[in-house]
Amino acid sequence: MDIEIIKNEIFTQLEIGKVSSAVHFGESNTVLNEGNDIIKISSPINNTYLASIALANDYQYNHCIAMCEEAFLNWRVLPAPKRGEIVRQIGDSFRQHKVQLGTLISLEMGKTLQEGLGEVQEIIDICDFTVGLSRQLYGLTMHSERPQHRMYEQYHPLGVVGIITAFNFPVAVWAWNAMLAVVCGNSTLWKPSEKTPLCAIACFNIIKPVLIKNNVPKGVFALIVGDYKIGTLMANDKKIPLISATGSTAMGKKVGAAVGARLGRALLELGGNNAIIITSHANMELVIRAVVFGAIGTCGQRCTSTRRLIIHEDVYEQLKNRLLLIYEKINIGNPLLPETHMGPLIDGDSVKIYEATIKEIKKTGGKILFGGKTLNSLGANYVQPTIVEIDGDVPIVNEETFAPILYLLKYNGEVNNAIKIQNSVSQGLSSSIFTNDIVESELFLSQLGSDCGIANVNIGTSGAEIGGAFGGEKDTGGGRESGSDAWKVYMRRQTNTINFSQELPLAQGLNFEIN
């Protein structure tokens, strides 16, 4: 498979140039780049050069914010169902370009083509969800204690919503945030990972015809390509009332502190150290499928990747042996090929982290049952999926390593013992239990059970449906995106009281008279 030929075809179809601008508004004319720093983007598949991207400077950032602020003033007065209609058209545009964008995701990020296509489907799904939401931005009505008074609450848009995304889901997480934000009446400013800016630019090229056709104000959708300096500007900017940031816990703490210092809002989606509990009552056929995809999908670079298996001693050896047999059959290689199960890590820095983690595992007493090596014969960014047996205290298990490393831990006795192990880490994103025992499953889901934002029974940790709110607790940041009532994050709540009497009674029966 010739990567260069595929690149040229996709770049032509998605209108991506050899050198791309730092700022985009979803229209033909973008901000010119004079004196910008330039970065080169290469494919992790084989380090093929893809394109050069200009990084935005302070002037361009300020221009972007000004455009977003101006666009908000006009966009917020458009009725929500009208905004939803535009999002419906955006969803259709992504349907038309699903294969091209899915291929680009695989090319630039390294996940398998099927996962790339699945990520585009998430954009389509959130657009569908948001179209319906545009007619359901409900408030509540309440009975007043005062006669001939009416109380209700309503929601108003915030203003400019800043969206900072990570490389592992280069487009879907933007859509989770942006589509909800714009239907709620906000404008949006997106800073993608500088590791995957081409996917972001492609998204803006895809939505461009819809924005032009509908005369969407320039700045409702804005894209700025930059490094951490742009992210820092966004976090500290009072003109951005809400920052939605996805990334590491370390990054999230910095963003959260900066936003909190100016009393802004931060929606944080950070690290995960996700566990599956396998009890003695588990269906092993379901377990195997969930574990393998959860551990190796996206080369272990999902925030919901399965990193720990907490296995009852009665089924421990059976599950371990089956996993070892399956890991022997995992096809590692070019993610654009249909037979590939696992592609490369994103870059050489990630490979170094993988190698350092393997070294730490060996140093602190973990036993590597499978893998633990780089695969330089395939290319610079390929590693073996790894199974590690843990017996005792191995501190590295408590850390999130963005790589396909799976830890096996044994428990005995009641399921509460497994839940205690699961909850012992600082992260709290996704969790799962496999059991056919209703008591075990209900304990896992109860207030005594999983402390994660996502808790599943008989499905794995990886993957989430659009309809449910996505996010986690503890060091995962506490944010919620996507479905359910996550839309409320992008709006400000207002309580209203209307007096239609001829009197002015005070609340709580107070009497305040001046003679």
CSV table of N, CA and C in Angstrom, one decimal, residues 116-249:
chain,number,residue,atom,x,y,z
A,116,GLY,N,-11.0,4.9,12.7
A,116,GLY,CA,-11.1,6.2,12.1
A,116,GLY,C,-12.5,6.5,11.5
A,117,LEU,N,-13.1,5.5,10.8
A,117,LEU,CA,-14.5,5.6,10.4
A,117,LEU,C,-15.5,5.7,11.5
A,118,GLY,N,-15.2,4.9,12.6
A,118,GLY,CA,-16.0,5.0,13.8
A,118,GLY,C,-16.0,6.4,14.4
A,119,GLU,N,-14.9,7.0,14.4
A,119,GLU,CA,-14.8,8.4,14.9
A,119,GLU,C,-15.6,9.4,14.1
A,120,VAL,N,-15.6,9.3,12.8
A,120,VAL,CA,-16.4,10.1,12.0
A,120,VAL,C,-17.9,9.9,12.3
A,121,GLN,N,-18.2,8.6,12.5
A,121,GLN,CA,-19.6,8.3,12.8
A,121,GLN,C,-20.0,9.0,14.1
A,122,GLU,N,-19.1,9.1,15.1
A,122,GLU,CA,-19.4,9.8,16.3
A,122,GLU,C,-19.8,11.3,16.0
A,123,ILE,N,-19.1,11.9,15.0
A,123,ILE,CA,-19.5,13.3,14.7
A,123,ILE,C,-21.0,13.3,14.1
A,124,ILE,N,-21.2,12.3,13.2
A,124,ILE,CA,-22.6,12.2,12.6
A,124,ILE,C,-23.6,12.0,13.7
A,125,ASP,N,-23.3,11.1,14.7
A,125,ASP,CA,-24.3,10.8,15.7
A,125,ASP,C,-24.5,12.0,16.6
A,126,ILE,N,-23.5,12.8,17.0
A,126,ILE,CA,-23.7,13.9,17.9
A,126,ILE,C,-24.5,15.0,17.1
A,127,CYS,N,-24.3,15.1,15.8
A,127,CYS,CA,-25.1,16.1,15.0
A,127,CYS,C,-26.5,15.7,15.1
A,128,ASP,N,-26.8,14.4,14.9
A,128,ASP,CA,-28.2,13.9,15.0
A,128,ASP,C,-28.8,14.2,16.4
A,129,PHE,N,-28.0,13.9,17.4
A,129,PHE,CA,-28.5,14.1,18.8
A,129,PHE,C,-28.8,15.6,19.0
A,130,THR,N,-27.9,16.5,18.4
A,130,THR,CA,-28.0,17.9,18.7
A,130,THR,C,-29.2,18.5,17.9
A,131,VAL,N,-29.5,18.0,16.8
A,131,VAL,CA,-30.7,18.5,16.0
A,131,VAL,C,-31.9,18.4,16.9
A,132,GLY,N,-32.1,17.2,17.5
A,132,GLY,CA,-33.3,17.0,18.4
A,132,GLY,C,-33.2,17.9,19.6
A,133,LEU,N,-32.0,18.1,20.1
A,133,LEU,CA,-31.7,18.9,21.3
A,133,LEU,C,-32.1,20.3,21.1
A,134,SER,N,-32.0,20.8,19.9
A,134,SER,CA,-32.3,22.2,19.6
A,134,SER,C,-33.7,22.6,19.9
A,135,ARG,N,-34.6,21.6,20.0
A,135,ARG,CA,-36.0,21.9,20.4
A,135,ARG,C,-36.3,21.4,21.8
A,136,GLN,N,-35.3,21.1,22.6
A,136,GLN,CA,-35.5,20.6,23.9
A,136,GLN,C,-34.6,21.3,24.9
A,137,LEU,N,-34.3,22.5,24.8
A,137,LEU,CA,-33.4,23.2,25.8
A,137,LEU,C,-34.3,23.7,26.9
A,138,TYR,N,-34.8,22.8,27.6
A,138,TYR,CA,-35.9,23.0,28.6
A,138,TYR,C,-35.4,23.7,29.9
A,139,GLY,N,-36.3,24.6,30.4
A,139,GLY,CA,-36.1,25.0,31.8
A,139,GLY,C,-37.3,24.4,32.6
A,140,LEU,N,-37.4,24.9,33.9
A,140,LEU,CA,-38.5,24.4,34.7
A,140,LEU,C,-39.4,25.5,35.1
A,141,THR,N,-40.7,25.2,35.4
A,141,THR,CA,-41.5,26.2,36.1
A,141,THR,C,-41.8,25.8,37.5
A,142,MET,N,-41.9,26.7,38.4
A,142,MET,CA,-42.1,26.5,39.8
A,142,MET,C,-43.2,27.3,40.4
A,143,HIS,N,-43.9,26.8,41.4
A,143,HIS,CA,-44.9,27.6,42.0
A,143,HIS,C,-44.3,28.5,43.1
A,144,SER,N,-44.8,29.8,43.0
A,144,SER,CA,-44.3,30.8,43.9
A,144,SER,C,-45.1,30.7,45.2
A,145,GLU,N,-44.5,31.1,46.3
A,145,GLU,CA,-45.2,31.2,47.6
A,145,GLU,C,-46.0,32.5,47.7
A,146,ARG,N,-45.8,33.4,46.7
A,146,ARG,CA,-46.5,34.7,46.7
A,146,ARG,C,-47.7,34.6,45.7
A,147,PRO,N,-48.9,35.2,46.0
A,147,PRO,CA,-50.0,35.1,45.1
A,147,PRO,C,-49.8,35.9,43.8
A,148,GLN,N,-50.3,35.3,42.7
A,148,GLN,CA,-50.2,36.0,41.4
A,148,GLN,C,-48.7,36.3,41.0
A,149,HIS,N,-47.9,35.3,41.3
A,149,HIS,CA,-46.5,35.3,40.9
A,149,HIS,C,-46.2,34.0,40.1
A,150,ARG,N,-45.3,34.1,39.2
A,150,ARG,CA,-44.9,32.9,38.4
A,150,ARG,C,-43.4,32.9,38.5
A,151,MET,N,-42.9,31.7,38.7
A,151,MET,CA,-41.4,31.5,38.7
A,151,MET,C,-41.1,30.4,37.6
A,152,TYR,N,-40.0,30.7,36.9
A,152,TYR,CA,-39.4,29.7,36.0
A,152,TYR,C,-38.0,29.9,35.9
A,153,GLU,N,-37.3,29.0,35.2
A,153,GLU,CA,-35.9,29.1,34.9
A,153,GLU,C,-35.7,28.9,33.4
A,154,GLN,N,-34.7,29.6,32.9
A,154,GLN,CA,-34.3,29.4,31.5
A,154,GLN,C,-32.8,29.4,31.4
A,155,TYR,N,-32.4,29.0,30.2
A,155,TYR,CA,-30.9,28.9,29.9
A,155,TYR,C,-30.5,29.8,28.8
A,156,HIS,N,-29.4,30.5,28.9
A,156,HIS,CA,-28.9,31.4,27.9
A,156,HIS,C,-27.5,31.0,27.5
A,157,PRO,N,-27.1,31.3,26.3
A,157,PRO,CA,-25.7,30.9,25.9
A,157,PRO,C,-24.7,31.7,26.7
A,158,LEU,N,-23.4,31.2,26.8
A,158,LEU,CA,-22.4,31.8,27.5
A,158,LEU,C,-21.6,32.8,26.8
A,159,GLY,N,-21.3,32.5,25.5
A,159,GLY,CA,-20.4,33.4,24.7
A,159,GLY,C,-19.5,32.6,23.9
A,160,VAL,N,-18.2,32.8,24.0
A,160,VAL,CA,-17.2,32.0,23.2
A,160,VAL,C,-16.8,30.8,24.1
A,161,VAL,N,-16.9,29.6,23.5
A,161,VAL,CA,-16.5,28.4,24.1
A,161,VAL,C,-15.2,27.9,23.5
A,162,GLY,N,-14.2,27.8,24.4
A,162,GLY,CA,-12.9,27.3,23.9
A,162,GLY,C,-12.8,25.8,24.0
A,163,ILE,N,-12.3,25.1,23.0
A,163,ILE,CA,-12.3,23.7,22.9
A,163,ILE,C,-10.8,23.3,22.7
A,164,ILE,N,-10.2,22.6,23.6
A,164,ILE,CA,-8.8,22.1,23.4
A,164,ILE,C,-8.9,20.5,23.4
A,165,THR,N,-8.5,19.9,22.3
A,165,THR,CA,-8.6,18.5,22.1
A,165,THR,C,-7.2,17.8,22.0
A,166,ALA,N,-7.2,16.5,22.2
A,166,ALA,CA,-6.0,15.7,22.2
A,166,ALA,C,-5.9,14.9,20.9
A,167,PHE,N,-4.7,14.3,20.7
A,167,PHE,CA,-4.4,13.7,19.4
A,167,PHE,C,-5.2,12.4,19.2
A,168,ASN,N,-5.6,11.7,20.3
A,168,ASN,CA,-6.1,10.4,20.2
A,168,ASN,C,-7.5,10.3,19.6
A,169,PHE,N,-8.3,11.3,19.8
A,169,PHE,CA,-9.6,11.5,19.1
A,169,PHE,C,-9.6,12.9,18.4
A,170,PRO,N,-8.9,13.0,17.3
A,170,PRO,CA,-8.6,14.3,16.7
A,170,PRO,C,-9.8,15.1,16.2
A,171,VAL,N,-11.0,14.4,16.0
A,171,VAL,CA,-12.2,15.2,15.5
A,171,VAL,C,-13.4,14.9,16.4
A,172,ALA,N,-13.6,13.8,16.9
A,172,ALA,CA,-14.9,13.4,17.6
A,172,ALA,C,-15.1,14.3,18.8
A,173,VAL,N,-14.1,14.5,19.6
A,173,VAL,CA,-14.3,15.3,20.9
A,173,VAL,C,-14.6,16.7,20.6
A,174,TRP,N,-14.0,17.3,19.5
A,174,TRP,CA,-14.4,18.6,19.0
A,174,TRP,C,-15.9,18.7,18.8
A,175,ALA,N,-16.4,17.7,18.0
A,175,ALA,CA,-17.8,17.7,17.6
A,175,ALA,C,-18.7,17.5,18.9
A,176,TRP,N,-18.3,16.7,19.8
A,176,TRP,CA,-19.1,16.5,21.1
A,176,TRP,C,-19.3,17.9,21.7
A,177,ASN,N,-18.3,18.7,21.7
A,177,ASN,CA,-18.4,20.0,22.3
A,177,ASN,C,-19.0,21.1,21.4
A,178,ALA,N,-18.5,21.1,20.2
A,178,ALA,CA,-18.9,22.2,19.3
A,178,ALA,C,-20.3,22.2,18.9
A,179,MET,N,-20.8,21.0,18.6
A,179,MET,CA,-22.2,20.9,18.1
A,179,MET,C,-23.2,21.3,19.2
A,180,LEU,N,-22.9,20.9,20.4
A,180,LEU,CA,-23.8,21.3,21.5
A,180,LEU,C,-23.6,22.8,21.8
A,181,ALA,N,-22.4,23.2,21.8
A,181,ALA,CA,-22.2,24.6,22.1
A,181,ALA,C,-22.9,25.6,21.1
A,182,VAL,N,-22.8,25.3,19.8
A,182,VAL,CA,-23.4,26.2,18.8
A,182,VAL,C,-24.9,26.1,18.8
A,183,VAL,N,-25.5,24.9,19.1
A,183,VAL,CA,-26.9,24.8,19.1
A,183,VAL,C,-27.4,25.6,20.4
A,184,CYS,N,-26.6,25.6,21.4
A,184,CYS,CA,-27.0,26.4,22.6
A,184,CYS,C,-26.8,27.9,22.4
A,185,GLY,N,-26.3,28.3,21.3
A,185,GLY,CA,-26.1,29.7,20.9
A,185,GLY,C,-24.8,30.3,21.1
A,186,ASN,N,-23.8,29.5,21.4
A,186,ASN,CA,-22.4,30.0,21.6
A,186,ASN,C,-21.6,30.0,20.3
A,187,SER,N,-20.5,30.8,20.2
A,187,SER,CA,-19.5,30.6,19.2
A,187,SER,C,-18.4,29.7,19.8
A,188,THR,N,-17.5,29.2,18.9
A,188,THR,CA,-16.5,28.2,19.4
A,188,THR,C,-15.2,28.5,18.8
A,189,LEU,N,-14.2,28.3,19.6
A,189,LEU,CA,-12.8,28.4,19.2
A,189,LEU,C,-12.1,27.1,19.5
A,190,TRP,N,-11.6,26.4,18.5
A,190,TRP,CA,-11.0,25.0,18.7
A,190,TRP,C,-9.5,25.1,18.5
A,191,LYS,N,-8.8,24.6,19.5
A,191,LYS,CA,-7.4,24.4,19.4
A,191,LYS,C,-7.1,22.9,19.4
A,192,PRO,N,-6.9,22.3,18.2
A,192,PRO,CA,-6.6,20.8,18.2
A,192,PRO,C,-5.2,20.6,18.7
A,193,SER,N,-4.9,19.3,18.9
A,193,SER,CA,-3.5,18.9,19.2
A,193,SER,C,-2.6,19.2,18.0
A,194,GLU,N,-1.4,19.8,18.3
A,194,GLU,CA,-0.5,20.1,17.2
A,194,GLU,C,0.1,18.8,16.6
A,195,LYS,N,-0.3,17.6,17.2
A,195,LYS,CA,0.1,16.4,16.5
A,195,LYS,C,-0.8,16.0,15.4
A,196,THR,N,-2.1,16.5,15.4
A,196,THR,CA,-3.1,16.1,14.5
A,196,THR,C,-3.9,17.2,13.9
A,197,PRO,N,-3.2,18.3,13.4
A,197,PRO,CA,-3.9,19.5,12.9
A,197,PRO,C,-4.6,19.3,11.6
A,198,LEU,N,-4.1,18.3,10.8
A,198,LEU,CA,-4.7,18.1,9.5
A,198,LEU,C,-6.1,17.6,9.5
A,199,CYS,N,-6.4,16.8,10.5
A,199,CYS,CA,-7.8,16.3,10.7
A,199,CYS,C,-8.7,17.5,11.0
A,200,ALA,N,-8.2,18.4,11.8
A,200,ALA,CA,-9.0,19.6,12.2
A,200,ALA,C,-9.3,20.5,11.0
A,201,ILE,N,-8.3,20.7,10.2
A,201,ILE,CA,-8.4,21.5,9.0
A,201,ILE,C,-9.4,20.9,8.0
A,202,ALA,N,-9.3,19.5,7.9
A,202,ALA,CA,-10.2,18.8,7.0
A,202,ALA,C,-11.7,19.0,7.5
A,203,CYS,N,-11.9,19.0,8.8
A,203,CYS,CA,-13.3,19.2,9.4
A,203,CYS,C,-13.8,20.5,8.9
A,204,PHE,N,-13.0,21.6,9.0
A,204,PHE,CA,-13.4,22.9,8.6
A,204,PHE,C,-13.7,23.0,7.1
A,205,ASN,N,-12.9,22.3,6.3
A,205,ASN,CA,-13.2,22.2,4.9
A,205,ASN,C,-14.5,21.5,4.6
A,206,ILE,N,-14.8,20.5,5.4
A,206,ILE,CA,-16.0,19.8,5.2
A,206,ILE,C,-17.3,20.6,5.6
A,207,ILE,N,-17.2,21.4,6.6
A,207,ILE,CA,-18.3,22.2,7.0
A,207,ILE,C,-18.4,23.5,6.3
A,208,LYS,N,-17.4,23.9,5.6
A,208,LYS,CA,-17.3,25.2,4.9
A,208,LYS,C,-18.5,25.4,4.0
A,209,PRO,N,-18.9,24.5,3.1
A,209,PRO,CA,-20.1,24.8,2.2
A,209,PRO,C,-21.4,25.0,3.0
A,210,VAL,N,-21.5,24.3,4.1
A,210,VAL,CA,-22.8,24.5,4.9
A,210,VAL,C,-22.8,25.9,5.5
A,211,LEU,N,-21.6,26.4,6.0
A,211,LEU,CA,-21.6,27.7,6.7
A,211,LEU,C,-21.8,28.8,5.7
A,212,ILE,N,-21.2,28.6,4.5
A,212,ILE,CA,-21.4,29.7,3.5
A,212,ILE,C,-22.8,29.7,3.0
A,213,LYS,N,-23.4,28.5,2.7
A,213,LYS,CA,-24.8,28.5,2.2
A,213,LYS,C,-25.8,29.1,3.2
A,214,ASN,N,-25.5,28.9,4.5
A,214,ASN,CA,-26.5,29.4,5.5
A,214,ASN,C,-26.1,30.8,6.1
A,215,ASN,N,-25.1,31.4,5.5
A,215,ASN,CA,-24.6,32.7,6.0
A,215,ASN,C,-24.4,32.7,7.5
A,216,VAL,N,-23.7,31.6,7.9
A,216,VAL,CA,-23.3,31.6,9.4
A,216,VAL,C,-22.3,32.6,9.6
A,217,PRO,N,-22.5,33.4,10.7
A,217,PRO,CA,-21.5,34.5,11.0
A,217,PRO,C,-20.1,33.9,11.1
A,218,LYS,N,-19.1,34.6,10.5
A,218,LYS,CA,-17.7,34.2,10.5
A,218,LYS,C,-17.2,34.3,12.0
A,219,GLY,N,-16.9,33.2,12.5
A,219,GLY,CA,-16.4,33.1,13.9
A,219,GLY,C,-17.3,32.2,14.8
A,220,VAL,N,-18.5,31.8,14.3
A,220,VAL,CA,-19.2,30.8,15.1
A,220,VAL,C,-18.4,29.5,15.2
A,221,PHE,N,-17.8,29.1,14.2
A,221,PHE,CA,-16.8,28.0,14.2
A,221,PHE,C,-15.5,28.6,13.9
A,222,ALA,N,-14.5,28.5,14.8
A,222,ALA,CA,-13.2,29.0,14.5
A,222,ALA,C,-12.2,28.0,14.9
A,223,LEU,N,-11.1,27.9,14.2
A,223,LEU,CA,-10.0,26.9,14.4
A,223,LEU,C,-8.7,27.6,14.5
A,224,ILE,N,-7.9,27.4,15.5
A,224,ILE,CA,-6.6,28.0,15.6
A,224,ILE,C,-5.6,26.9,15.9
A,225,VAL,N,-4.6,26.8,15.1
A,225,VAL,CA,-3.5,25.8,15.3
A,225,VAL,C,-2.4,26.4,16.0
A,226,GLY,N,-2.0,25.8,17.1
A,226,GLY,CA,-0.9,26.4,17.9
A,226,GLY,C,-0.4,25.4,18.9
A,227,ASP,N,0.7,25.8,19.6
A,227,ASP,CA,1.2,24.9,20.6
A,227,ASP,C,0.6,25.3,22.0
A,228,TYR,N,1.3,24.9,23.1
A,228,TYR,CA,0.8,25.1,24.4
A,228,TYR,C,0.6,26.6,24.7
A,229,LYS,N,1.4,27.5,24.0
A,229,LYS,CA,1.2,28.9,24.3
A,229,LYS,C,-0.2,29.4,23.9
A,230,ILE,N,-0.8,28.9,22.9
A,230,ILE,CA,-2.1,29.3,22.5
A,230,ILE,C,-3.1,28.7,23.6
A,231,GLY,N,-2.8,27.5,24.0
A,231,GLY,CA,-3.7,26.9,25.1
A,231,GLY,C,-3.6,27.7,26.3
A,232,THR,N,-2.5,28.2,26.7
A,232,THR,CA,-2.3,29.1,27.8
A,232,THR,C,-3.1,30.4,27.7
A,233,LEU,N,-3.0,31.0,26.5
A,233,LEU,CA,-3.8,32.2,26.2
A,233,LEU,C,-5.3,32.0,26.4
A,234,MET,N,-5.7,30.9,25.9
A,234,MET,CA,-7.2,30.5,26.0
A,234,MET,C,-7.6,30.3,27.5
A,235,ALA,N,-6.7,29.6,28.2
A,235,ALA,CA,-7.1,29.3,29.6
A,235,ALA,C,-7.1,30.6,30.5
A,236,ASN,N,-6.4,31.6,30.1
A,236,ASN,CA,-6.3,32.8,30.9
A,236,ASN,C,-7.2,33.9,30.4
A,237,ASP,N,-7.9,33.7,29.3
A,237,ASP,CA,-8.6,34.7,28.6
A,237,ASP,C,-10.1,34.9,29.2
A,238,LYS,N,-10.4,36.0,29.8
A,238,LYS,CA,-11.7,36.2,30.4
A,238,LYS,C,-12.8,36.3,29.3
A,239,LYS,N,-12.4,36.5,28.1
A,239,LYS,CA,-13.3,36.5,27.0
A,239,LYS,C,-13.9,35.1,26.6
A,240,ILE,N,-13.3,34.1,27.2
A,240,ILE,CA,-13.8,32.7,27.0
A,240,ILE,C,-14.4,32.2,28.3
A,241,PRO,N,-15.7,32.3,28.5
A,241,PRO,CA,-16.3,31.9,29.8
A,241,PRO,C,-16.2,30.4,30.1
A,242,LEU,N,-16.0,29.6,29.0
A,242,LEU,CA,-15.9,28.1,29.2
A,242,LEU,C,-14.8,27.6,28.4
A,243,ILE,N,-13.9,26.8,29.1
A,243,ILE,CA,-12.9,26.0,28.4
A,243,ILE,C,-13.2,24.6,28.6
A,244,SER,N,-13.3,23.9,27.5
A,244,SER,CA,-13.4,22.4,27.5
A,244,SER,C,-12.1,21.8,27.1
A,245,ALA,N,-11.4,21.1,28.0
A,245,ALA,CA,-10.0,20.7,27.7
A,245,ALA,C,-9.9,19.2,27.9
A,246,THR,N,-9.4,18.5,26.9
A,246,THR,CA,-9.2,17.0,26.9
A,246,THR,C,-7.7,16.8,26.9
A,247,GLY,N,-7.2,15.9,27.8
A,247,GLY,CA,-5.8,15.6,27.7
A,247,GLY,C,-5.3,15.0,29.0
A,248,SER,N,-4.1,15.1,29.4
A,248,SER,CA,-3.5,14.5,30.6
A,248,SER,C,-4.0,15.2,31.8
A,249,THR,N,-3.9,14.5,32.9
A,249,THR,CA,-4.2,15.1,34.2
A,249,THR,C,-3.3,16.3,34.5
